[in-house]
Amino acid sequence: MKKLLFLIPLLLIQPAFGEIVFQNDQTYIGNDGMLHIVGEVQNNSKSPLNKIKILAILTDENGNEINKFGGEMMSNVLMPGMKGGFDIIANQKDLNENFSYELDFEYKLAAPKSQVIDILSSELTRDQLNNVIISGTMENNGEITANMINVIATLYDRDGKVLTVSKAEIQ
């Protein structure tokens, strides 16, 4: 009796166009004089995403490319149905007001995992120097100790546009 060995290639199919979208993006010039593009990526697919890189192309009023740059999202994994903030910084100063930009992204599919860290409460206050302080309580509902937790805050303006994104390690 002969045995037949065969291989079946498995193809990982990227989520369809439109399932992963940019939202609420805008630009500002930081205190350092550098251009920041802030916003969110919404994952409407059924797969977790990781290694998400944001790419931006700046163009002048005539459509000529001024600069091309990129950055990463604040979170490592973007679960299905969730949003993740980004703040990418251009090595570009002295822009005139007539520029525009296009955003694109690259990502990898991630293995599914459970969301076991819950935010129980949060509070927004200001300190003596008028800095915004966010404090709160989180709970680990998982089976193992979580040693490396990052908290990411996205602040919005009155129109729902992202003002800034910040990341802190839990102490």
Tab-separated table of C-alpha atoms in Angstrom:
chain	number	residue	atom	x	y	z
A	1	MET	CA	0.000	0.000	0.000
A	2	LYS	CA	1.390	3.372	-0.994
A	3	LYS	CA	0.993	6.393	1.212
A	4	LEU	CA	0.358	9.758	-0.345
A	5	LEU	CA	1.721	12.839	1.344
A	6	PHE	CA	0.157	16.148	0.424
A	7	LEU	CA	0.363	19.732	1.590
A	8	ILE	CA	-2.480	22.176	1.591
A	9	PRO	CA	-1.300	25.769	1.580
A	10	LEU	CA	-3.151	28.012	4.006
A	11	LEU	CA	-3.523	31.572	2.895
A	12	LEU	CA	-4.090	34.282	5.457
A	13	ILE	CA	-6.394	36.720	3.778
A	14	GLN	CA	-6.099	40.346	4.786
A	15	PRO	CA	-9.369	41.985	5.848
A	16	ALA	CA	-11.265	43.648	3.030
A	17	PHE	CA	-10.632	47.282	2.122
A	18	GLY	CA	-12.867	49.551	4.162
A	19	GLU	CA	-12.895	47.326	7.247
A	20	ILE	CA	-9.891	49.185	8.644
A	21	VAL	CA	-10.307	52.960	8.411
A	22	PHE	CA	-8.880	56.243	9.650
A	23	GLN	CA	-11.131	58.452	11.759
A	24	ASN	CA	-10.982	61.868	13.398
A	25	ASP	CA	-7.546	62.795	12.033
A	26	GLN	CA	-6.129	66.303	11.998
A	27	THR	CA	-2.822	68.148	12.192
A	28	TYR	CA	-1.225	70.555	14.630
A	29	ILE	CA	2.145	72.176	15.162
A	30	GLY	CA	3.630	71.138	18.511
A	31	ASN	CA	5.669	73.239	20.931
A	32	ASP	CA	8.743	71.814	19.225
A	33	GLY	CA	7.643	73.383	15.909
A	34	MET	CA	7.117	69.948	14.344
A	35	LEU	CA	4.006	68.856	12.461
A	36	HIS	CA	1.909	66.221	14.258
A	37	ILE	CA	-0.823	64.179	12.585
A	38	VAL	CA	-3.153	62.650	15.163
A	39	GLY	CA	-6.166	60.410	14.736
A	40	GLU	CA	-7.539	56.929	15.178
A	41	VAL	CA	-7.629	53.654	13.293
A	42	GLN	CA	-10.922	51.742	13.554
A	43	ASN	CA	-10.749	47.954	13.147
A	44	ASN	CA	-14.116	46.833	11.732
A	45	SER	CA	-12.719	43.459	10.659
A	46	LYS	CA	-13.128	40.155	12.501
A	47	SER	CA	-9.370	39.803	13.103
A	48	PRO	CA	-7.026	41.392	15.627
A	49	LEU	CA	-4.290	43.510	14.028
A	50	ASN	CA	-0.746	44.194	15.179
A	51	LYS	CA	2.419	45.905	13.969
A	52	ILE	CA	0.294	48.732	12.588
A	53	LYS	CA	2.364	51.393	10.853
A	54	ILE	CA	0.850	54.714	9.810
A	55	LEU	CA	2.234	56.323	6.646
A	56	ALA	CA	1.685	59.973	5.656
A	57	ILE	CA	2.403	61.849	2.447
A	58	LEU	CA	2.393	65.663	2.565
A	59	THR	CA	1.666	67.555	-0.643
A	60	ASP	CA	1.614	71.251	-1.516
A	61	GLU	CA	-1.291	73.111	-3.142
A	62	ASN	CA	-0.111	71.902	-6.582
A	63	GLY	CA	-0.076	68.244	-5.557
A	64	ASN	CA	3.725	68.035	-5.365
A	65	GLU	CA	5.105	65.783	-2.652
A	66	ILE	CA	6.724	67.735	0.193
A	67	ASN	CA	7.525	64.916	2.598
A	68	LYS	CA	6.800	61.263	3.334
A	69	PHE	CA	7.004	59.916	6.885
A	70	GLY	CA	5.513	57.348	9.204
A	71	GLY	CA	5.022	56.155	12.727
A	72	GLU	CA	3.301	53.492	14.758
A	73	MET	CA	0.080	53.292	16.679
A	74	MET	CA	0.246	53.653	20.438
A	75	SER	CA	-1.147	50.155	21.097
A	76	ASN	CA	0.492	46.904	20.018
A	77	VAL	CA	-2.744	45.087	19.127
A	78	LEU	CA	-6.012	46.474	17.775
A	79	MET	CA	-8.880	44.110	18.536
A	80	PRO	CA	-11.955	43.759	16.274
A	81	GLY	CA	-14.460	46.564	16.824
A	82	MET	CA	-11.913	48.735	18.650
A	83	LYS	CA	-10.191	52.043	17.883
A	84	GLY	CA	-6.549	52.908	18.460
A	85	GLY	CA	-4.939	56.328	18.550
A	86	PHE	CA	-1.825	57.538	16.773
A	87	ASP	CA	0.386	60.620	16.821
A	88	ILE	CA	2.965	60.640	14.056
A	89	ILE	CA	5.497	63.441	13.836
A	90	ALA	CA	6.955	64.832	10.628
A	91	ASN	CA	10.529	65.946	10.418
A	92	GLN	CA	9.122	69.048	8.790
A	93	LYS	CA	9.161	72.653	9.961
A	94	ASP	CA	8.083	75.892	8.317
A	95	LEU	CA	5.124	74.518	6.367
A	96	ASN	CA	2.838	77.006	4.712
A	97	GLU	CA	-0.876	76.635	5.388
A	98	ASN	CA	-1.712	75.245	1.938
A	99	PHE	CA	-0.553	71.666	2.397
A	100	SER	CA	-2.609	68.518	2.489
A	101	TYR	CA	-1.878	64.953	3.506
A	102	GLU	CA	-2.895	61.399	2.745
A	103	LEU	CA	-2.721	58.552	5.231
A	104	ASP	CA	-2.123	54.873	4.619
A	105	PHE	CA	-1.230	51.942	6.857
A	106	GLU	CA	0.443	48.565	6.973
A	107	TYR	CA	-0.431	45.835	9.462
A	108	LYS	CA	-0.180	42.151	10.280
A	109	LEU	CA	-2.938	39.846	11.455
A	110	ALA	CA	-2.608	38.850	15.098
A	111	ALA	CA	-3.687	35.771	16.998
A	112	PRO	CA	-6.992	36.195	18.849
A	113	LYS	CA	-6.738	36.961	22.546
A	114	SER	CA	-9.128	37.805	25.336
A	115	GLN	CA	-9.667	41.307	26.634
A	116	VAL	CA	-9.193	40.719	30.376
A	117	ILE	CA	-8.110	44.148	31.657
A	118	ASP	CA	-11.090	46.360	32.470
A	119	ILE	CA	-11.142	50.059	33.346
A	120	LEU	CA	-13.329	50.416	36.439
A	121	SER	CA	-13.110	54.192	36.842
A	122	SER	CA	-11.320	57.233	35.484
A	123	GLU	CA	-11.154	60.907	36.378
A	124	LEU	CA	-9.820	63.923	34.499
A	125	THR	CA	-8.368	66.747	36.633
A	126	ARG	CA	-5.759	69.502	36.357
A	127	ASP	CA	-2.657	70.014	38.477
A	128	GLN	CA	-1.174	73.281	39.824
A	129	LEU	CA	0.468	73.998	36.434
A	130	ASN	CA	-2.830	73.413	34.568
A	131	ASN	CA	-1.625	70.093	33.099
A	132	VAL	CA	-4.348	67.538	32.424
A	133	ILE	CA	-4.117	64.509	34.728
A	134	ILE	CA	-6.053	61.295	34.105
A	135	SER	CA	-6.210	58.854	36.987
A	136	GLY	CA	-8.218	55.698	37.419
A	137	THR	CA	-8.553	52.101	38.488
A	138	MET	CA	-8.095	48.974	36.374
A	139	GLU	CA	-8.857	45.341	37.117
A	140	ASN	CA	-7.178	42.211	35.771
A	141	ASN	CA	-9.861	39.559	35.188
A	142	GLY	CA	-7.385	37.143	33.634
A	143	GLU	CA	-5.804	33.984	34.983
A	144	ILE	CA	-2.220	35.251	34.923
A	145	THR	CA	-0.416	38.289	36.292
A	146	ALA	CA	-0.243	41.183	33.851
A	147	ASN	CA	3.191	42.765	34.212
A	148	MET	CA	3.394	45.099	31.242
A	149	ILE	CA	0.271	47.225	30.855
A	150	ASN	CA	0.172	50.467	28.903
A	151	VAL	CA	-2.701	52.907	29.242
A	152	ILE	CA	-3.450	55.032	26.188
A	153	ALA	CA	-5.600	58.165	26.404
A	154	THR	CA	-7.133	59.875	23.397
A	155	LEU	CA	-8.418	63.423	23.960
A	156	TYR	CA	-10.992	64.930	21.577
A	157	ASP	CA	-12.091	68.454	20.711
A	158	ARG	CA	-15.742	69.583	20.684
A	159	ASP	CA	-16.151	68.345	17.098
A	160	GLY	CA	-14.962	64.817	17.941
A	161	LYS	CA	-11.548	65.266	16.296
A	162	VAL	CA	-8.507	63.853	18.050
A	163	LEU	CA	-6.535	66.567	19.876
A	164	THR	CA	-3.752	64.417	21.244
A	165	VAL	CA	-2.863	60.860	22.179
A	166	SER	CA	-0.751	59.925	25.182
A	167	LYS	CA	0.632	56.667	26.545
A	168	ALA	CA	1.757	55.729	30.069
A	169	GLU	CA	3.051	52.534	31.660
A	170	ILE	CA	1.154	51.312	34.701
A	171	GLN	CA	3.037	51.670	37.977
